[in-house]
mmCIF file of C-alpha atoms (C1' of nucleotides) in Angstrom:
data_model
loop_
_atom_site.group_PDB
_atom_site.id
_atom_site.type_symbol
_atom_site.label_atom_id
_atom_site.label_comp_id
_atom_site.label_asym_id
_atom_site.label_seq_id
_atom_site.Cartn_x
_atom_site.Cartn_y
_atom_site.Cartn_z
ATOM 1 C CA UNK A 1 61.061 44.330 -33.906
ATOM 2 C CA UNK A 2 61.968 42.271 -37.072
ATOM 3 C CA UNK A 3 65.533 42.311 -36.437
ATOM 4 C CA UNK A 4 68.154 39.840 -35.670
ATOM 5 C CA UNK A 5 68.625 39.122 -32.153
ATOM 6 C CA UNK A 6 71.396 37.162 -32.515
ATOM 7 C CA UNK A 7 69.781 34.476 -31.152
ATOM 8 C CA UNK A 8 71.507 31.481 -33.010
ATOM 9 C CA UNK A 9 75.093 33.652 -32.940
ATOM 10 C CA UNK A 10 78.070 31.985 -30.959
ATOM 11 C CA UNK A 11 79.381 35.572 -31.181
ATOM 12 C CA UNK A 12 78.458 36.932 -28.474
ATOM 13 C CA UNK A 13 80.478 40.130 -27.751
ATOM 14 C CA UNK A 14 77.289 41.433 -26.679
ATOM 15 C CA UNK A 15 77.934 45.237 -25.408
ATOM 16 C CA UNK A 16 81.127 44.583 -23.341
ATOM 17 C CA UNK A 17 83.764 46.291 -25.280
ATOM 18 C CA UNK A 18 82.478 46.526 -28.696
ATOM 19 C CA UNK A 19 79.784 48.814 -29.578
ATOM 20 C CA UNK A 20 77.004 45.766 -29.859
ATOM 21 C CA UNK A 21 73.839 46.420 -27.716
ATOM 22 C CA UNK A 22 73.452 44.008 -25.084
ATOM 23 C CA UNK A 23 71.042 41.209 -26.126
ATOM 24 C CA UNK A 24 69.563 38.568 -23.709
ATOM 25 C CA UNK A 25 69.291 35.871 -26.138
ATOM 26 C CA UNK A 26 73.224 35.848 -26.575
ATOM 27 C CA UNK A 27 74.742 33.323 -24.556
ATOM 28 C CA UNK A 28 76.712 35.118 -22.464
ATOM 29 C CA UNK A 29 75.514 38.436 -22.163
ATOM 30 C CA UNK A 30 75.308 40.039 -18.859
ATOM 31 C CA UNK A 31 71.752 40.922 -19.553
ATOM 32 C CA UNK A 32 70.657 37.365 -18.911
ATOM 33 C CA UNK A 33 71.464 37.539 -14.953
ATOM 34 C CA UNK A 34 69.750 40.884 -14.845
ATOM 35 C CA UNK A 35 66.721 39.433 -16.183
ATOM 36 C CA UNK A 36 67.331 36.472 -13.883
ATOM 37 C CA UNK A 37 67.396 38.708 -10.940
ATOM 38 C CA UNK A 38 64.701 40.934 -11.881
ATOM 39 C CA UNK A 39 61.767 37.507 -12.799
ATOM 40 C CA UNK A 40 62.998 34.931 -10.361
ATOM 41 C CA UNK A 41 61.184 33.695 -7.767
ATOM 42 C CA UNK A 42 61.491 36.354 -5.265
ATOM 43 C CA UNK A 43 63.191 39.001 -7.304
ATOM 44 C CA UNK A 44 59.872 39.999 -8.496
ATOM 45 C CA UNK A 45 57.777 39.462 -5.329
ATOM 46 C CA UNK A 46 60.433 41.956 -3.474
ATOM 47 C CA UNK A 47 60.580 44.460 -5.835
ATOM 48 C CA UNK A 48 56.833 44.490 -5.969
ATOM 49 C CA UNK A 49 56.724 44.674 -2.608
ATOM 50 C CA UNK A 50 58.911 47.475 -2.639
ATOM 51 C CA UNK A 51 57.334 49.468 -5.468
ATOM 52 C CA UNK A 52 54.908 50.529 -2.802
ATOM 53 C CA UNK A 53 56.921 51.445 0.450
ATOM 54 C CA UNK A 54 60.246 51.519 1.456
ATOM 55 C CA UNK A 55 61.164 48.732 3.539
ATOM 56 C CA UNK A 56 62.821 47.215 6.692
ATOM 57 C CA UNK A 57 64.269 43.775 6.265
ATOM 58 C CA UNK A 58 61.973 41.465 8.294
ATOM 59 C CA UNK A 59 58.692 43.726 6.803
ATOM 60 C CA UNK A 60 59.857 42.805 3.820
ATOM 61 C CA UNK A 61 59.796 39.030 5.024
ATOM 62 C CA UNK A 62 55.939 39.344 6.474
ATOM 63 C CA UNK A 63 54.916 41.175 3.310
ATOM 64 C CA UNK A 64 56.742 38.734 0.431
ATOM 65 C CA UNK A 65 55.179 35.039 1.787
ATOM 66 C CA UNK A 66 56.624 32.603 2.105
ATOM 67 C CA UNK A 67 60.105 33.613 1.605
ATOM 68 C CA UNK A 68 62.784 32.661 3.934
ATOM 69 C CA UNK A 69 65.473 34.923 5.524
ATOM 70 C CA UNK A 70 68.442 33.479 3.418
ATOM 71 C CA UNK A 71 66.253 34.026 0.269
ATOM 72 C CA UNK A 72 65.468 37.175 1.047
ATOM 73 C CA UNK A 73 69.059 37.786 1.847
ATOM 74 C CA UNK A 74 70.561 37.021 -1.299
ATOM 75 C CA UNK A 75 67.811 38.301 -3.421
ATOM 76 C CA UNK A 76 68.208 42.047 -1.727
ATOM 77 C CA UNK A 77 72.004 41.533 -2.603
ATOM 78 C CA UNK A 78 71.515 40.897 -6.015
ATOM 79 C CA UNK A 79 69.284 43.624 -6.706
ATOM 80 C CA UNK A 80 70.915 46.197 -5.484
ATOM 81 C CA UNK A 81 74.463 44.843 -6.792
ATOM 82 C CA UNK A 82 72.169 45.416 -9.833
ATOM 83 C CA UNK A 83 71.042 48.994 -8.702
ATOM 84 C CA UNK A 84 67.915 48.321 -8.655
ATOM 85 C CA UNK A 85 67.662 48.206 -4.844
ATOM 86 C CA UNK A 86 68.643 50.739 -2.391
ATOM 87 C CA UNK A 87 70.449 49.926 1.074
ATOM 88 C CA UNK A 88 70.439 52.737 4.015
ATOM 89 C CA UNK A 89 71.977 51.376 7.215
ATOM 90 C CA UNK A 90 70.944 53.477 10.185
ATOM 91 C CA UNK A 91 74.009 52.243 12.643
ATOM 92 C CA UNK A 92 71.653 52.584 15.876
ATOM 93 C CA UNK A 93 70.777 49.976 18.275
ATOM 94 C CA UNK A 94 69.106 47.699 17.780
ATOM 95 C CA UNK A 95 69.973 48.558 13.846
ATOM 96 C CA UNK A 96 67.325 49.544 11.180
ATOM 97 C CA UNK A 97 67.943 48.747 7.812
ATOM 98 C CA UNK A 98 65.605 50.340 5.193
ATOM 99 C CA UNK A 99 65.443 49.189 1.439
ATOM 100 C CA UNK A 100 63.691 51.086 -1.292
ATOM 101 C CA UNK A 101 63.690 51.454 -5.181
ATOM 102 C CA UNK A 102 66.527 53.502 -6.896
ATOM 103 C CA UNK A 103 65.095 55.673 -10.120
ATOM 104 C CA UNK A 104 66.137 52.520 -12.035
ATOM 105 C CA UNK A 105 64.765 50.254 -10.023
ATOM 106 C CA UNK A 106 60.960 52.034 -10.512
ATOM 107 C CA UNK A 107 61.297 52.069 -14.148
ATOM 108 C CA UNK A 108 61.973 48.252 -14.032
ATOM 109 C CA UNK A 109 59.448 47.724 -11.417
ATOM 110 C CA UNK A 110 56.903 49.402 -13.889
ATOM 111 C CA UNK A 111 57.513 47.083 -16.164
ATOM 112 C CA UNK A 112 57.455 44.308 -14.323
ATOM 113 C CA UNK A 113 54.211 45.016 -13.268
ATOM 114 C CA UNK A 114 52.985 45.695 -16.573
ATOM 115 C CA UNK A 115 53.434 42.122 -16.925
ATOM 116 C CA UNK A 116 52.210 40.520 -14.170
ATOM 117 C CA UNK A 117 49.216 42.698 -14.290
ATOM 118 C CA UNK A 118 48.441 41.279 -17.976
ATOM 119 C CA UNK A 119 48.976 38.162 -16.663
ATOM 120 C CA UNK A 120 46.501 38.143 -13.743
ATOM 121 C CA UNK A 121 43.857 39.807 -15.697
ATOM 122 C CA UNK A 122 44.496 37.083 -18.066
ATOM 123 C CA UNK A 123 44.037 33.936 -16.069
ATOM 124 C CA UNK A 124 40.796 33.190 -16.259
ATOM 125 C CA UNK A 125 41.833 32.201 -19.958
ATOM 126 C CA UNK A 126 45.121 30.587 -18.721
ATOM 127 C CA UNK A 127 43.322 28.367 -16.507
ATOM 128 C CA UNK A 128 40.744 27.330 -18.872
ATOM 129 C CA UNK A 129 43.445 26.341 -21.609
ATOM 130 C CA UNK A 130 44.926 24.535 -18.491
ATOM 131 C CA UNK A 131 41.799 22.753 -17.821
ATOM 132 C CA UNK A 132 41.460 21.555 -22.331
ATOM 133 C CA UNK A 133 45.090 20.500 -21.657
ATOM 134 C CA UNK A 134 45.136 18.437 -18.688
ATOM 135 C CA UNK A 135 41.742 16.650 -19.795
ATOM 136 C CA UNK A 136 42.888 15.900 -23.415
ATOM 137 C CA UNK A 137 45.939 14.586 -22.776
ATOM 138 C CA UNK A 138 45.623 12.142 -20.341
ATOM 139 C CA UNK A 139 44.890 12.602 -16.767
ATOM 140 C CA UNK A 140 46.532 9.646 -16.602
ATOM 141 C CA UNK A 141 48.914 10.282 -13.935
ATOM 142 C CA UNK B 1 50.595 51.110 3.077
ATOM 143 C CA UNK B 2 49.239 52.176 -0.074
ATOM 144 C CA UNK B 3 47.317 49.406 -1.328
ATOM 145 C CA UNK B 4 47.058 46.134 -0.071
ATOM 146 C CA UNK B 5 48.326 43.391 -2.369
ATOM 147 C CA UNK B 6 47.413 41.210 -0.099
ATOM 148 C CA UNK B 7 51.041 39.847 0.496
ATOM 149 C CA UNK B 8 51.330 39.269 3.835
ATOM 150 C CA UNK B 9 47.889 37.444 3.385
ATOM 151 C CA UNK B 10 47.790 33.671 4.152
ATOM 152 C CA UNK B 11 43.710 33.726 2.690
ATOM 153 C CA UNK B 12 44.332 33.455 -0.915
ATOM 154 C CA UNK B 13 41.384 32.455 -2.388
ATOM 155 C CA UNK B 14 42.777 34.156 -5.234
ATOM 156 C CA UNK B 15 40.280 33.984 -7.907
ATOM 157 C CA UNK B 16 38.997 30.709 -8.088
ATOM 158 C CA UNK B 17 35.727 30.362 -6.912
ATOM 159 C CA UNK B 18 35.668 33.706 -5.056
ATOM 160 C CA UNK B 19 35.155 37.215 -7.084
ATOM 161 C CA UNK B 20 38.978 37.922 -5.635
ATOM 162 C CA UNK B 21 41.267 39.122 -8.482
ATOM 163 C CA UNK B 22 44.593 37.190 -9.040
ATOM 164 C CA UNK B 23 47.459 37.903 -7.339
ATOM 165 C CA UNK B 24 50.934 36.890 -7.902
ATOM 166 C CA UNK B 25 52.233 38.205 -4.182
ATOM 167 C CA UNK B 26 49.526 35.110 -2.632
ATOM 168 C CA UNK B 27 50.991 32.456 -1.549
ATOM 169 C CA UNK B 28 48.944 29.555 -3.275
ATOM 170 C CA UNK B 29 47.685 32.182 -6.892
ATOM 171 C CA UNK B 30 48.024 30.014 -9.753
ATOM 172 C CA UNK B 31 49.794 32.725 -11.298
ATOM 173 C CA UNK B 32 52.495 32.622 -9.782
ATOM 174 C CA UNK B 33 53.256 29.368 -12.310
ATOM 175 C CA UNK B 34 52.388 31.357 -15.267
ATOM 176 C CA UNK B 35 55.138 34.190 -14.401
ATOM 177 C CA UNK B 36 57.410 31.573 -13.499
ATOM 178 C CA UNK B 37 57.012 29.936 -17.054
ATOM 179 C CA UNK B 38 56.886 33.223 -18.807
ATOM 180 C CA UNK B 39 60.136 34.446 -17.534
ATOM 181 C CA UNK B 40 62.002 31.771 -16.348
ATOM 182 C CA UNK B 41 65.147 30.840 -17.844
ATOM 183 C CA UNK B 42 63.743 28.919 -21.468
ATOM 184 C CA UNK B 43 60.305 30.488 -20.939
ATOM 185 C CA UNK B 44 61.373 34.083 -21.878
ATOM 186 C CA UNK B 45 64.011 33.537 -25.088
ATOM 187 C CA UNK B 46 61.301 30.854 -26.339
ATOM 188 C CA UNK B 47 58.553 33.025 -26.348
ATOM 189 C CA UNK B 48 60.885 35.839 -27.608
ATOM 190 C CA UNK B 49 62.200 33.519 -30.252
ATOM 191 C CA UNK B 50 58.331 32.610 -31.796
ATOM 192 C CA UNK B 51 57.657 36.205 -31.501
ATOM 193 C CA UNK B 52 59.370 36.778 -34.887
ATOM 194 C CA UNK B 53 58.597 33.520 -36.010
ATOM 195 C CA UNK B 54 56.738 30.040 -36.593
ATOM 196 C CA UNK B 55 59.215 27.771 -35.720
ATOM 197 C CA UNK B 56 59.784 24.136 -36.040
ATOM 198 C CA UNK B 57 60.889 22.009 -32.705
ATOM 199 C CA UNK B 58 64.875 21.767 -33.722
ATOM 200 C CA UNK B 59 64.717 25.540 -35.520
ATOM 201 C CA UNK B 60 63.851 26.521 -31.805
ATOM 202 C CA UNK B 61 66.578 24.326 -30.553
ATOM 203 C CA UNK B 62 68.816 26.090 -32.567
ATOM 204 C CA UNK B 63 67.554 29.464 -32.164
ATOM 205 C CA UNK B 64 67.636 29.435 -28.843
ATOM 206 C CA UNK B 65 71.186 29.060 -28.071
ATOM 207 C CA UNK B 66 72.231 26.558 -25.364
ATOM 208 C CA UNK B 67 69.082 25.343 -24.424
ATOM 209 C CA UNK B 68 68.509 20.961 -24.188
ATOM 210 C CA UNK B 69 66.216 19.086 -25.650
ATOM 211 C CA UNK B 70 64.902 18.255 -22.757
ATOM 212 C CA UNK B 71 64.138 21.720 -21.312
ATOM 213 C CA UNK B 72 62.756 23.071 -24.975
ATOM 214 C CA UNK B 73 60.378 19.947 -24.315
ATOM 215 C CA UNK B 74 59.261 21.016 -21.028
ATOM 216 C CA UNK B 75 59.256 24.574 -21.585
ATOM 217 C CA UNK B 76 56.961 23.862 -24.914
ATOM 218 C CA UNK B 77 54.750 21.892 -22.575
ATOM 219 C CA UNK B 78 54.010 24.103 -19.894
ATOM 220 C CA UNK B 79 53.706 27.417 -22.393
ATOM 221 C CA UNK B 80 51.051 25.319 -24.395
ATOM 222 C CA UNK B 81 49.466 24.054 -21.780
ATOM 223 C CA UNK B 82 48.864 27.727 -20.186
ATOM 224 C CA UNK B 83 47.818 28.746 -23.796
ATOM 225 C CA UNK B 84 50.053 31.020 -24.742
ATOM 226 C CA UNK B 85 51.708 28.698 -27.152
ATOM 227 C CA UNK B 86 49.941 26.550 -30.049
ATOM 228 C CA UNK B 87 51.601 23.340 -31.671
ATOM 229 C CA UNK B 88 50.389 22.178 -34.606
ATOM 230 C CA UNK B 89 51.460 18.613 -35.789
ATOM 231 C CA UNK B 90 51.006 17.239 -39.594
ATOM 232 C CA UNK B 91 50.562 13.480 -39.797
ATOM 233 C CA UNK B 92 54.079 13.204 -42.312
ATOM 234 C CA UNK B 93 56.359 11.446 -42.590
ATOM 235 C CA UNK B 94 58.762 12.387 -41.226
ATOM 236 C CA UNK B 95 56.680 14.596 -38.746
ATOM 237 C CA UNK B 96 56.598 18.317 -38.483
ATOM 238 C CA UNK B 97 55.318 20.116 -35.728
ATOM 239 C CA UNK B 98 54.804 23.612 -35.698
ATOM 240 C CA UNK B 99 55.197 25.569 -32.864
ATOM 241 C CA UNK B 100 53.623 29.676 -32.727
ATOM 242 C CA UNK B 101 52.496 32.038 -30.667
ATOM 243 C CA UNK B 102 48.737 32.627 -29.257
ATOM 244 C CA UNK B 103 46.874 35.574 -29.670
ATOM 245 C CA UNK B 104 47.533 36.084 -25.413
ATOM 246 C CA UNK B 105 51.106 34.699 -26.101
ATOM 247 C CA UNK B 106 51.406 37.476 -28.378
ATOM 248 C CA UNK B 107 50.261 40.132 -25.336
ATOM 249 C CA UNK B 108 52.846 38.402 -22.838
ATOM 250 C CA UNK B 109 55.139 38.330 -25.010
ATOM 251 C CA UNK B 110 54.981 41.874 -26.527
ATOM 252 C CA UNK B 111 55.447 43.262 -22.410
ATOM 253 C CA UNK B 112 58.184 41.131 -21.591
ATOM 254 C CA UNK B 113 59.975 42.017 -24.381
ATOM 255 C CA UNK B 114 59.308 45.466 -22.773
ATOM 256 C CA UNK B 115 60.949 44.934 -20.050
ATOM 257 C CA UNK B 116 63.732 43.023 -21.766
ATOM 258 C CA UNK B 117 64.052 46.243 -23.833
ATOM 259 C CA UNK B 118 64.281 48.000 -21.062
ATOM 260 C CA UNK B 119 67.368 46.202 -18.915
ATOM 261 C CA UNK B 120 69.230 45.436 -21.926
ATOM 262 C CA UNK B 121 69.030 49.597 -22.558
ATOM 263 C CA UNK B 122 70.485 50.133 -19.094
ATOM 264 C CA UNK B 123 72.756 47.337 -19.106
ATOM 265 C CA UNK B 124 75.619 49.919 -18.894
ATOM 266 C CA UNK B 125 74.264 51.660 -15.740
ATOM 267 C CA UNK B 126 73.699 48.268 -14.229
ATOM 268 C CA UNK B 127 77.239 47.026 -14.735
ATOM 269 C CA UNK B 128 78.319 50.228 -13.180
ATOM 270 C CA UNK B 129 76.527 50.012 -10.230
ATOM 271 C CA UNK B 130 78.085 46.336 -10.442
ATOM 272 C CA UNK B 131 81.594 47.696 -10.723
ATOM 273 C CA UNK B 132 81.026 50.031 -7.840
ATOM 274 C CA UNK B 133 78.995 47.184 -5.077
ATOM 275 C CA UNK B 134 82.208 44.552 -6.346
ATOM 276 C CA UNK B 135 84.500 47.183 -4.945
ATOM 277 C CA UNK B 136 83.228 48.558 -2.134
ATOM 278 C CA UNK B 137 82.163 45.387 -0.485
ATOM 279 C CA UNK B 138 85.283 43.742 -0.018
ATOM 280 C CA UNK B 139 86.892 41.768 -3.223
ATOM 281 C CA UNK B 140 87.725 40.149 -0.060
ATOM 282 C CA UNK B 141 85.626 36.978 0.395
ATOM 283 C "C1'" DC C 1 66.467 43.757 14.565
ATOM 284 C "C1'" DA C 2 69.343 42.331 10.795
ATOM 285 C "C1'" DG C 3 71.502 39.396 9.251
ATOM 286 C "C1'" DT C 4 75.317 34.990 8.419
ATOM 287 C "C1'" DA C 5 76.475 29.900 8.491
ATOM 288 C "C1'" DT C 6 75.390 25.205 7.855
ATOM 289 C "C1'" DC C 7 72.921 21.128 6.746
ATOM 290 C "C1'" DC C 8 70.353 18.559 3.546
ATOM 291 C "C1'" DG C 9 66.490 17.180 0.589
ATOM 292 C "C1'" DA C 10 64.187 18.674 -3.768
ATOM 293 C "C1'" DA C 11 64.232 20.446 -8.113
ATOM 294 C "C1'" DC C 12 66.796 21.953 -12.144
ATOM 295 C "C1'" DG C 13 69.132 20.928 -16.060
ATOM 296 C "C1'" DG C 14 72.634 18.646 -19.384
ATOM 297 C "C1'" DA C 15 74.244 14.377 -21.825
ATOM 298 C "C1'" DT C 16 73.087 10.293 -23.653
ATOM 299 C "C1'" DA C 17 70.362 6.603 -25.420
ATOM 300 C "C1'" DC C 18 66.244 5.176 -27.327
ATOM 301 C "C1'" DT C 19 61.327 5.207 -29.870
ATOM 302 C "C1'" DG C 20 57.746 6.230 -33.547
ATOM 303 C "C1'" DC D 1 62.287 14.869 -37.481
ATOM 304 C "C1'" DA D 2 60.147 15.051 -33.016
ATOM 305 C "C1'" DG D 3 60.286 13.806 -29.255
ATOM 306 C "C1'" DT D 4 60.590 10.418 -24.480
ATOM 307 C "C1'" DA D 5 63.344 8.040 -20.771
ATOM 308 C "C1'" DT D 6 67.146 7.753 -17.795
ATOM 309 C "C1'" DC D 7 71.233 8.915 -15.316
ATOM 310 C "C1'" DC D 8 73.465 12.037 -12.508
ATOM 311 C "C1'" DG D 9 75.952 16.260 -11.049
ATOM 312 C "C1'" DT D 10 74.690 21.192 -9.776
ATOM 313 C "C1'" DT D 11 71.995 24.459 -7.872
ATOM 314 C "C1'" DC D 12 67.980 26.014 -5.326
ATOM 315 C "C1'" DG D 13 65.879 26.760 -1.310
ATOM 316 C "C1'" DG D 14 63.891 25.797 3.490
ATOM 317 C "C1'" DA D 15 64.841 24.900 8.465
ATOM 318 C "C1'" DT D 16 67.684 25.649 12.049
ATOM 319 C "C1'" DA D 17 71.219 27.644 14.793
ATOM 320 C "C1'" DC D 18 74.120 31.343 15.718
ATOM 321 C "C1'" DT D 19 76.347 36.449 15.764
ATOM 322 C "C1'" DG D 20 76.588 41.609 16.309
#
DNA sequence: CAGTATCCGAACGGATACTG
DNA sequence: CAGTATCCGTTCGGATACTG
C-alpha cells in the first residue's frame, strides 16, 4: 500500500468522530493499544494458547510458561475489554472460569500466527545474521 | 489438546542443535526476541515506515511520530542485527546512512502489516466491546 | 480454583548533552 | 547528519501473601 499513513501527521483524528480510518502510526490512535495488547509479551502467548482450546484460568498458567498469575490477570482483562477474549463464569463451588476466542478474536489469532509462524520458519536465517552481527562488531563486551 | 505446542514444556531445545522446530510458546526459543522486536512498540511502525521507503536515520525520526533518538537507535540495532533491516553508510561528509528493508524484512513486514490491517479494520467493533466491558464492570474503581 | 493486593527490583523510555 | 552517553522518572513484571 503506497499510501500515506499519516505517519509524520500531528493530526491525528484518527477514526474517532471523523470519518478517517484508524491508523496505528498516528499518535494517538486507539489502534496502537490494540496492537499493544494483541503482540505484547503475553498477549500473544495467551491467545495462542487459546486458539487451540478453551481455557480455565490456572491451565492457561501451566500452558503459557513462565507467566505469572498477575500477568496473566491483566493480560485476560485486556483482551477481552478488547473482545478478543471471552469470559464464562460458572458460579459453582469451587468456581470454574473458562476463557475462549470470540469470532474476532480467531480472525486476529490467525493472523498472529501467520506471523509468528514466518518467523520461526525463518530463524535459522535470523540467527545466522545474529551470529555476522555480534562477531563483526565487537564482541567486545 | 489438539496439538502440542509444547507450552507447558520446560525442554526447549528449540531448534538449536536438536532437529526441534522453533517455538515462540518455549520458554528459552530465541524467537521469542525476534517477535518481541518485530512488534514491539518502535519495532512495528519502523518496519512499517521502511516498508514504503529507504529512509535516512532523522527521516525515520520524523516519520515515526514520537519516537527518541534513543529508542530509533536501539530499535535500528536489534532489527539489523536479526537481519531484517540493512544500513548502509557512505563515508561523506557529513555522513548518510541509509536504512531499508531485507528481503525477510520485507516477509515480516508484509504479515504484520496484515494483522495491523486487520485491527485497525475492526477498530470500531473493538471500541464497542470497550464501551460495553467500561460499563458493565463498574466505572466504579 | 480463581483471582486481588502489595512490595520492590529491573527494564523501558524520554530529555539532554556530547562526539565524530 | 548520525549517532553515543548519561540521568532519571515511569512502567513492567515477578514473588509473596491474602480473599471469596
Amino acid at each position: 500500500m503506497t499510501t500515506n499513513h499519516g505517519i509524520g501527521t500531528e493530526t491525528s483524528g484518527c477514526g474517532g468522530d471523523e470519518q478517517l480510518p484508524f491508523d496505528v502510526f498516528a499518535r494517538n490512535c486507539p489502534s496502537r493499544e490494540t496492537l499493544a495488547n494483541v503482540t505484547g509479551r503475553w498477549g500473544s502467548l495467551t491467545l495462542g494458547a487459546l486458539h487451540e482450546d478453551t481455557l480455565r484460568f490456572n491451565e492457561l498458567r501451566r500452558r503459557v510458561e513462565g507467566v505469572s498469575e498477575k500477568m496473566l490477570a491483566q493480560t485476560l482483562h485486556a483482551l477481552e475489554r478488547d473482545g478478543l477474549v471471552h469470559r464464562e463464569a460458572q458460579p459453582t463451588n469451587p468456581p470454574r472460569v473458562d476463557y475462549r476466542l470470540t469470532a474476532l478474536g480467531r480472525e486476529v489469532t490467525g493472523r498472529l500466527m501467520g506471523l509468528i509462524a514466518l518467523l520461526e520458519e525463518r530463524m535459522p536465517e535470523i540467527l545466522a545474521a545474529r551470529g555476522r552481527y555480534d562477531t563483526e562488531r565487537g564482541e567486545t563486551r
